[in-house]
PDB file of C-alpha atoms in Angstrom:
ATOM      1  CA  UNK A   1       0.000   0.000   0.000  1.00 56.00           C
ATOM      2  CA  UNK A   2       2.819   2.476   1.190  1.00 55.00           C
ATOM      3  CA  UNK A   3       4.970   1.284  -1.980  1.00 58.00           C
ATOM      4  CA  UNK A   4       2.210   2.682  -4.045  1.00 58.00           C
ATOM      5  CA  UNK A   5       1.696   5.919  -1.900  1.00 60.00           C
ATOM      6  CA  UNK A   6       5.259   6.493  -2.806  1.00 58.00           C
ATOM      7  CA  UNK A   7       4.796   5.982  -6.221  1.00 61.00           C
ATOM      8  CA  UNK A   8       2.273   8.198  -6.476  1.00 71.00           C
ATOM      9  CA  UNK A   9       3.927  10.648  -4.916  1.00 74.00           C
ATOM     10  CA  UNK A  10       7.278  10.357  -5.959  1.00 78.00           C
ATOM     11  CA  UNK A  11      11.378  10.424  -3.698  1.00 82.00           C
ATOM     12  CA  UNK A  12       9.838  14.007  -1.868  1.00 82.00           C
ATOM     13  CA  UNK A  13       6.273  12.620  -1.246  1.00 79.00           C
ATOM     14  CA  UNK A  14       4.548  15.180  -3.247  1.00 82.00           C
ATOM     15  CA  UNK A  15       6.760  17.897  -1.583  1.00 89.00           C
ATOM     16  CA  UNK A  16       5.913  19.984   1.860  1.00 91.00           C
ATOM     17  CA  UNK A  17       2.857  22.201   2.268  1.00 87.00           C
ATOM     18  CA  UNK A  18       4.158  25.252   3.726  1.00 92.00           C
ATOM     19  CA  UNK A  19       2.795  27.317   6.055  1.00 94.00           C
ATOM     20  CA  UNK A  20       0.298  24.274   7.341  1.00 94.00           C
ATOM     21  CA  UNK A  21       0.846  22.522  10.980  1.00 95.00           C
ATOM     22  CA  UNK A  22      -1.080  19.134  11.645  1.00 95.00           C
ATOM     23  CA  UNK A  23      -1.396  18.014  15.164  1.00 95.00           C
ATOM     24  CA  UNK A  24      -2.045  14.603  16.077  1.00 96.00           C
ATOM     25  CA  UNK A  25      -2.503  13.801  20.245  1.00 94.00           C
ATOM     26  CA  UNK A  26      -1.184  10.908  22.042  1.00 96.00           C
ATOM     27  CA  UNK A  27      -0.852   8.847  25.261  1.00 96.00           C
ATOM     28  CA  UNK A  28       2.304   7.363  26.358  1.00 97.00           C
ATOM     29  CA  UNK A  29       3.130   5.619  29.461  1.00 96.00           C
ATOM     30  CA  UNK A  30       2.993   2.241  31.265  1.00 97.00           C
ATOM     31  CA  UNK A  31       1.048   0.192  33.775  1.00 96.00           C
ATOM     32  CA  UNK A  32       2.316  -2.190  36.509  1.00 96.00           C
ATOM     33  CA  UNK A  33       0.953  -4.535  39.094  1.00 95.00           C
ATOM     34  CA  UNK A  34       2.139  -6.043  41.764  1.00 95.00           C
ATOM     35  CA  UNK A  35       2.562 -10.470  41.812  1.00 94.00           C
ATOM     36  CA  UNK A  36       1.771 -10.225  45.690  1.00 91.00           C
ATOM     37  CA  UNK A  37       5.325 -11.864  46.356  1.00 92.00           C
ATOM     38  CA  UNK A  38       8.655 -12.006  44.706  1.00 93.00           C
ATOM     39  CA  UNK A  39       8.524 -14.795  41.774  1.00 94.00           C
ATOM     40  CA  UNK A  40      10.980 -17.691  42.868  1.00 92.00           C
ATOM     41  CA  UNK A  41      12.190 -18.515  39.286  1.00 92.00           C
ATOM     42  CA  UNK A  42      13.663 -15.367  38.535  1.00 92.00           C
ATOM     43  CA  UNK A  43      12.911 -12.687  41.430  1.00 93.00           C
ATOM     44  CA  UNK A  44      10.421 -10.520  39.150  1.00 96.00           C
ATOM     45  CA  UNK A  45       7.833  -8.342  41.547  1.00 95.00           C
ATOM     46  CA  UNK A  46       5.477  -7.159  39.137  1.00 96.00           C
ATOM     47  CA  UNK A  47       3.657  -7.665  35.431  1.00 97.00           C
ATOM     48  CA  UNK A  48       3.969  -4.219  33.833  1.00 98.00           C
ATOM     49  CA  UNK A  49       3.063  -3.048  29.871  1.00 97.00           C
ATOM     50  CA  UNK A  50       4.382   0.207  28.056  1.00 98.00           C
ATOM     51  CA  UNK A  51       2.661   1.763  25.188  1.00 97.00           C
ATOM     52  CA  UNK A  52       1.927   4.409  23.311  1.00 97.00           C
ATOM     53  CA  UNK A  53      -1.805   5.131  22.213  1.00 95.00           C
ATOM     54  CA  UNK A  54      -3.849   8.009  20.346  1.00 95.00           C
ATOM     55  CA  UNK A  55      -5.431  10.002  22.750  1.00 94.00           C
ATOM     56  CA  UNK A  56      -8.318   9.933  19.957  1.00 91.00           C
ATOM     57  CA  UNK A  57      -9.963   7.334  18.713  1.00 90.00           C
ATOM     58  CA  UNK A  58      -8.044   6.866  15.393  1.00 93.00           C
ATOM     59  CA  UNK A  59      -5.929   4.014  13.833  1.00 94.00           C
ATOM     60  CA  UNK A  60      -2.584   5.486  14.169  1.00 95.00           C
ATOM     61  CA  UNK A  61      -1.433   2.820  11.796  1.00 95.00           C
ATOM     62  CA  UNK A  62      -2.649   4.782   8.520  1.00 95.00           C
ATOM     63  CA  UNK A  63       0.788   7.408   9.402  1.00 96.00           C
ATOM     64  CA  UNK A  64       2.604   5.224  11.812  1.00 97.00           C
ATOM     65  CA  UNK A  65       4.703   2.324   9.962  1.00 97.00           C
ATOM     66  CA  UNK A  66       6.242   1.107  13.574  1.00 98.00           C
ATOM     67  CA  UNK A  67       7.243   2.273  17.155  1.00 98.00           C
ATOM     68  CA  UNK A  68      10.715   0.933  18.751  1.00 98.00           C
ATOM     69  CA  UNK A  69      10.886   0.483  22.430  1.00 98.00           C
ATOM     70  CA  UNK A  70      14.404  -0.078  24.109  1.00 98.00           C
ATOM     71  CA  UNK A  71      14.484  -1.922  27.273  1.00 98.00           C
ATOM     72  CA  UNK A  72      16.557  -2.229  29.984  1.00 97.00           C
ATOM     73  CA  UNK A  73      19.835  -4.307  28.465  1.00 96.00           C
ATOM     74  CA  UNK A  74      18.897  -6.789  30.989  1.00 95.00           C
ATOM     75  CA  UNK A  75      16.127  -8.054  28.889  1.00 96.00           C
ATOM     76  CA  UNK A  76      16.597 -10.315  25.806  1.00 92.00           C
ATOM     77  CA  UNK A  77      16.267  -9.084  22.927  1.00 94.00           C
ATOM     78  CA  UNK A  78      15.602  -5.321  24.837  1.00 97.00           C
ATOM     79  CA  UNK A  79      14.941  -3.857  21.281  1.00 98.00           C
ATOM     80  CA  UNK A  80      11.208  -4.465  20.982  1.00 98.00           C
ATOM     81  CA  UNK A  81       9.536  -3.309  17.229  1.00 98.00           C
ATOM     82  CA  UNK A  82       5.556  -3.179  17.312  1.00 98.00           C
ATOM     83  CA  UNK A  83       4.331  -2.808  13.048  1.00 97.00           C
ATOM     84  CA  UNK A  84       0.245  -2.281  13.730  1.00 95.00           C
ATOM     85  CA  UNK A  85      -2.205  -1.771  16.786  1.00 93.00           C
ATOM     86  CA  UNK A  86      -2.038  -2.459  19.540  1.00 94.00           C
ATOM     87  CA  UNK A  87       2.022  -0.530  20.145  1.00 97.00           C
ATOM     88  CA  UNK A  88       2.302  -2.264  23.407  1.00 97.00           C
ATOM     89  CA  UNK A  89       5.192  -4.007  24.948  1.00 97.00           C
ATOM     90  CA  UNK A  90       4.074  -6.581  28.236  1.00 97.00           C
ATOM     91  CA  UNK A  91       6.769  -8.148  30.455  1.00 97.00           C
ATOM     92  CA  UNK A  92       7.529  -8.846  33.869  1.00 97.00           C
ATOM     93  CA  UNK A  93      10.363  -7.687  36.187  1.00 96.00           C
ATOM     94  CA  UNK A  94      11.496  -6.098  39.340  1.00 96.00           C
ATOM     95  CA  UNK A  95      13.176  -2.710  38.401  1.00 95.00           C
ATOM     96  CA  UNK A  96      12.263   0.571  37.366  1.00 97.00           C
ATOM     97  CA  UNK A  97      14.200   2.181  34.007  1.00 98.00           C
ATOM     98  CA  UNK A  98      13.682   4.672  31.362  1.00 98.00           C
ATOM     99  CA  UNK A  99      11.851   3.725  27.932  1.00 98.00           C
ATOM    100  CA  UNK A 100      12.943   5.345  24.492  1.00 98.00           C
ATOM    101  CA  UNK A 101      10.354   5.288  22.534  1.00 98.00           C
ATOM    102  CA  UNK A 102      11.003   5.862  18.321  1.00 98.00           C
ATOM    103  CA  UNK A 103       8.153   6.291  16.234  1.00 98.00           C
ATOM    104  CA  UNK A 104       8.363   6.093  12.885  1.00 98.00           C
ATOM    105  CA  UNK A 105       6.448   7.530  10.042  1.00 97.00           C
ATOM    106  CA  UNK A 106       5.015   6.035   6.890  1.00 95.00           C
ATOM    107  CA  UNK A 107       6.447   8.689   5.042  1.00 94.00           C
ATOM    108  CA  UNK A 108      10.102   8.598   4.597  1.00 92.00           C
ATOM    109  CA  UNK A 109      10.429  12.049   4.431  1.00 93.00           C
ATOM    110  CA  UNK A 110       8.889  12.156   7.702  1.00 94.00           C
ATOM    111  CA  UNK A 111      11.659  12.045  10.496  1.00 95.00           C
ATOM    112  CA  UNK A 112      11.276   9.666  13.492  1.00 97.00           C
ATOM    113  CA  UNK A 113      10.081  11.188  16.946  1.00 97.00           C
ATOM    114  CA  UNK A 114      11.581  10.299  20.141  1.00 98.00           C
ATOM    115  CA  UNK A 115      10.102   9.608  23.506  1.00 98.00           C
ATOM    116  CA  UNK A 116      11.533   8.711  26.923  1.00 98.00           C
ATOM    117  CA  UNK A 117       9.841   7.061  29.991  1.00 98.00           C
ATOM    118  CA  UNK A 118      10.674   6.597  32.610  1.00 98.00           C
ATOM    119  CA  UNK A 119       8.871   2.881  33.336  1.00 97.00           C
ATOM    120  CA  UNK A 120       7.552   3.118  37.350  1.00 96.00           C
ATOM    121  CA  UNK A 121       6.305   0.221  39.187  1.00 96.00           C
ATOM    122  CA  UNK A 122       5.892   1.327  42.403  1.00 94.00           C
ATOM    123  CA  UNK A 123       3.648   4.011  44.401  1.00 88.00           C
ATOM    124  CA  UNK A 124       2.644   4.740  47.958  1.00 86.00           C
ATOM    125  CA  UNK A 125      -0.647   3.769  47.374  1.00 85.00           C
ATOM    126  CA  UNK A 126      -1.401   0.819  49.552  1.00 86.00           C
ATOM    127  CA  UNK A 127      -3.770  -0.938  46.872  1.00 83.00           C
ATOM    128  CA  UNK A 128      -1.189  -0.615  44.487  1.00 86.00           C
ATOM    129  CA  UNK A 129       1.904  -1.926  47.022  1.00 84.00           C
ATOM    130  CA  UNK A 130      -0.555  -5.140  47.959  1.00 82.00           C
ATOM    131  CA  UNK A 131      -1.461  -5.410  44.304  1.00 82.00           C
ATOM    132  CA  UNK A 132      -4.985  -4.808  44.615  1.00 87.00           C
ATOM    133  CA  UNK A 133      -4.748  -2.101  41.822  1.00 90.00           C
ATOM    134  CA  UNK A 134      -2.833  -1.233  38.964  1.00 93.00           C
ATOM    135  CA  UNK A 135      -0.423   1.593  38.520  1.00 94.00           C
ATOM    136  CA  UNK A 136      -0.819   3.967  36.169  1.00 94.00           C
ATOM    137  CA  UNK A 137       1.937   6.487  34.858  1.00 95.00           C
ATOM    138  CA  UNK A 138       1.153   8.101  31.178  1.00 95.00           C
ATOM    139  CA  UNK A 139       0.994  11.032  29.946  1.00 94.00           C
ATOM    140  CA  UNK A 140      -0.353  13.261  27.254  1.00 94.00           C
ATOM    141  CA  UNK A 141       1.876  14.476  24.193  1.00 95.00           C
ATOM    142  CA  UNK A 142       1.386  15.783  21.054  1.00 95.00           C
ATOM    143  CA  UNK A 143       3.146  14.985  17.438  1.00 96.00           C
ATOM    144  CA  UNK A 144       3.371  18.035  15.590  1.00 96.00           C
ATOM    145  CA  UNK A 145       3.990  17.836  11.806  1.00 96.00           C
ATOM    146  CA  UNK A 146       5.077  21.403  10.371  1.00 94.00           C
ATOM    147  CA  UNK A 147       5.105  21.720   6.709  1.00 94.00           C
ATOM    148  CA  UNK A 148       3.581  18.284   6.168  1.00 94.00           C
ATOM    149  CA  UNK A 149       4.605  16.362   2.649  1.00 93.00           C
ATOM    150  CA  UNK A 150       1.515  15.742   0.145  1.00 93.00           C
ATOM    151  CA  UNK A 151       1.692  12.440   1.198  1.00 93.00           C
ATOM    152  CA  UNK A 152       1.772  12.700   5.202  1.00 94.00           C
ATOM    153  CA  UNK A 153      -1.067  15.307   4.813  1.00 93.00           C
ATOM    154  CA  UNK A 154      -3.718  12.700   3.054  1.00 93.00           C
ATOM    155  CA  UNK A 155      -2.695   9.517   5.621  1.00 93.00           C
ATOM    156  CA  UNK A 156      -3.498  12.235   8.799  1.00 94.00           C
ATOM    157  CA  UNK A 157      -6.325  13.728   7.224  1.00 93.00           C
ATOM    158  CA  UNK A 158      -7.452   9.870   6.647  1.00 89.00           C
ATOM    159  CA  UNK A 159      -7.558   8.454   9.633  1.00 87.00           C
ATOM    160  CA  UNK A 160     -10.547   5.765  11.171  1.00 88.00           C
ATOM    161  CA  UNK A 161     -11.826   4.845  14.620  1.00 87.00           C
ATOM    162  CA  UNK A 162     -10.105   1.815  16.403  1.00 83.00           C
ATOM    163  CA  UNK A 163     -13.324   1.046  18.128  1.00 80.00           C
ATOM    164  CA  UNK A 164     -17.260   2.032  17.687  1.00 73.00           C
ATOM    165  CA  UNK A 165     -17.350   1.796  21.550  1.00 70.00           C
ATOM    166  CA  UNK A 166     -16.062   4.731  23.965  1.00 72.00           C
ATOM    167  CA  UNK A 167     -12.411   5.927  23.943  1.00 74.00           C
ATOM    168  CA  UNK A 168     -11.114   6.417  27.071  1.00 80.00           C
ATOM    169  CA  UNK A 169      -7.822   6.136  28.921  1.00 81.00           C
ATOM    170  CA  UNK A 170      -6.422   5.386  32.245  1.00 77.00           C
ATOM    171  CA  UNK A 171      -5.623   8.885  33.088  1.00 81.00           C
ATOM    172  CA  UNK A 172      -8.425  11.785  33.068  1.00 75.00           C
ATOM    173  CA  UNK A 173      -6.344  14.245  31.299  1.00 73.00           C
ATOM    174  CA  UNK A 174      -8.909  16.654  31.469  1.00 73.00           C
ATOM    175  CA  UNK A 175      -9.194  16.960  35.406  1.00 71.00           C
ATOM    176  CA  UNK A 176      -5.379  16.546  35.212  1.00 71.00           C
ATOM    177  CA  UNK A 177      -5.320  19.740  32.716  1.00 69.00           C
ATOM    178  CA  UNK A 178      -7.646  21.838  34.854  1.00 76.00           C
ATOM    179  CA  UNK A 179      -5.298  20.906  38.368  1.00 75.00           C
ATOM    180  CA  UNK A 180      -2.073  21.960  36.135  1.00 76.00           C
ATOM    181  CA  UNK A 181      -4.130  25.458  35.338  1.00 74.00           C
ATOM    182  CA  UNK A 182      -5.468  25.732  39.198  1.00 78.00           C
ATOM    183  CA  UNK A 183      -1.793  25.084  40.185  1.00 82.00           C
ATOM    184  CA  UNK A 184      -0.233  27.446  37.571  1.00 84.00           C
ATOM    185  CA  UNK A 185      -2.823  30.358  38.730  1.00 81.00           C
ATOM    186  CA  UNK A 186      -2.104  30.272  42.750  1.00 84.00           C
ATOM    187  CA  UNK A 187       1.461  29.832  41.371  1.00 86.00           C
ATOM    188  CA  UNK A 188       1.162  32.996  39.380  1.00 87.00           C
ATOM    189  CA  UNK A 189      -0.907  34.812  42.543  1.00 87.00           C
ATOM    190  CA  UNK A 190       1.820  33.704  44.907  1.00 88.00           C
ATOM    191  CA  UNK A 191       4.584  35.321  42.547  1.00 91.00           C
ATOM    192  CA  UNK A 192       2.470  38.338  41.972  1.00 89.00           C
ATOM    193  CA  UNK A 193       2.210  38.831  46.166  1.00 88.00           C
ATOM    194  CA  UNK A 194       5.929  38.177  46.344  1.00 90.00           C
ATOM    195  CA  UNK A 195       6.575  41.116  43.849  1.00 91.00           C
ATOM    196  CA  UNK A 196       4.659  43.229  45.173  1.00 89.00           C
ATOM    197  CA  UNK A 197       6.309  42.776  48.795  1.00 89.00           C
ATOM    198  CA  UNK A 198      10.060  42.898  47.253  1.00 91.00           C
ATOM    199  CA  UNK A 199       8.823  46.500  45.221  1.00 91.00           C
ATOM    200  CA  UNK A 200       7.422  47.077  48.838  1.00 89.00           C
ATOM    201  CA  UNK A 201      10.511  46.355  50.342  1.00 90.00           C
ATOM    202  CA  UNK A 202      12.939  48.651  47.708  1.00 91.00           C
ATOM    203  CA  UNK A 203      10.838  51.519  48.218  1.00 90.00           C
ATOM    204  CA  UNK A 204      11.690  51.447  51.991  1.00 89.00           C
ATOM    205  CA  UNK A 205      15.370  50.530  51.233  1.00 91.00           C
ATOM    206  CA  UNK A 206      15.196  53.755  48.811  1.00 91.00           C
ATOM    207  CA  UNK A 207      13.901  55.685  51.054  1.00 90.00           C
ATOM    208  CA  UNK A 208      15.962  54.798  54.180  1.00 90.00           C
ATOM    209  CA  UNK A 209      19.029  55.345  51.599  1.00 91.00           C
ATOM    210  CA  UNK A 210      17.552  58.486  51.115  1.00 90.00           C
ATOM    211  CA  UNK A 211      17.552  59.408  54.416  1.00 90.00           C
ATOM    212  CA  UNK A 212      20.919  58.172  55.371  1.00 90.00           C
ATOM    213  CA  UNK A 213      22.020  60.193  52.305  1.00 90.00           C
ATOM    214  CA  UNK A 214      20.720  63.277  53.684  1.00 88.00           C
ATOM    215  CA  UNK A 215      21.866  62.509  57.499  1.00 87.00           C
ATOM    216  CA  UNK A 216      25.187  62.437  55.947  1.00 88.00           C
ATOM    217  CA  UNK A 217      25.083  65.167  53.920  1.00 86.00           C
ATOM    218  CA  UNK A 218      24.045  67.649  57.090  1.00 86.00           C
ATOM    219  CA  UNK A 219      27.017  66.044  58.943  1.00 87.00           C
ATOM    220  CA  UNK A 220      29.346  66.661  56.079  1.00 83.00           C
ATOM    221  CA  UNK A 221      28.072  70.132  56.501  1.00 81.00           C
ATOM    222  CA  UNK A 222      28.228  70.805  59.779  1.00 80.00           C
ATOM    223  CA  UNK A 223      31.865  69.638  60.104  1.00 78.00           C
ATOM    224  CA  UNK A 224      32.583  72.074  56.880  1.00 78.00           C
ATOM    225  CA  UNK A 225      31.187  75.074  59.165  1.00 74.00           C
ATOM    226  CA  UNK A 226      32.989  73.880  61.934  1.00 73.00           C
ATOM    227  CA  UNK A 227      36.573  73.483  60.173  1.00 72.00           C
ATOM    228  CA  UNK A 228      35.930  76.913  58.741  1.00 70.00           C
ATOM    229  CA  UNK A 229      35.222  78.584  62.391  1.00 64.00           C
TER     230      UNK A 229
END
């Protein structure tokens, strides 16, 4: 199928639109649980599974060709290549490491994105530490294409739904969102107070400069009167 896109298109893929930005949302991140005990055969703690999914419900594959995910060296073959739905890796172990995450494009002329993450089995959340619940750690990012080729342009404009169900995720990004803003905003209030007490503050500094610049300037005048008497 992509043989012929590129046919049709030709070595630049139809060339780059300027001027035009494409956005296309995703969720990245892994989940854990915990086995309950230590496995005897090989001293893994928990079953754990890192992906990347579209925050929408789309098929990613129509612009995605695959996604790499490097594991720890510890892990045979630690170079893991997912070519369609779902781009999921699922494994056990006992340690927590970072991800890199490659996606790569159906497009040639469309340059491979990088993601890191850092994999996280365990929480302070007693559910979690017993195993009664899984852990959740993703989070939301967005793949940008500026100046899309002809090509890239018609497979994101193209797109169809995974599912004919509801598309949700672990992770309600939208309560997440409006925390970051509430955060941001007392962050922004507190900065504004702190301002406002350090212009506070220089004013008085000026001022008692001021005055100290005056004290000395009568002294410096009295002891002129006095050297002249």
């Amino acid at each position: 199928m992509f043989k012929s896109k590129m046919a049709e298109y030709g070595p630049d893929s139809g060339g780059r639109t300027k001027g035009l930005m494409l956005v296309k949302p995703i969720v990245y991140g892994n989940t854990a649980r915990y086995f309950g005990k230590k496995r005897e055969e090989d001293g893994h703690t928990h079953a754990w599974s890192v992906y990347v999914k579209p925050f929408k419900n789309e098929d990613m594959s129509v612009f995605i060709k695959k996604i790499e995910f490097k594991l720890h060296e510890t892990y045979a073959n630690p170079l893991r290549v997912v070519t369609k739905p779902p781009y999921e890796i699922t494994e056990t172990g006992w340690g927590e490491f970072e991800v890199i995450i490659k996606i790569y494009f159906n497009d040639p002329n469309e340059r491979p994105v990088t993601l890191y993450h850092f994999l996280k089995l365990f929480q302070t959340d007693t559910n979690i530490m017993l195993g009664k619940k899984t852990l959740v750690s993703e989070h939301y990012e967005e793949l940008i294409f500026q100046d899309p080729t002809q090509m890239m342009q018609t497979m994101l404009n193209s797109t169809r739904q995974i599912t004919l169900g509801p598309w949700k995720h672990e992770t309600d990004f939208a309560e997440r969102e409006q925390k970051t803003l509430e955060k941001i905003g007392n962050a922004r209030k507190k900065i504004r107070l702190e301002i406002t007490d350090l212009k506070e503050r220089l004013k008085s500094n000026k001022q008692t400069i001021q005055m100290f610049k005056e004290e000395i300037r009568k002294l410096e005048e009295t002891e002129q009167v006095e050297t002249e008497t």
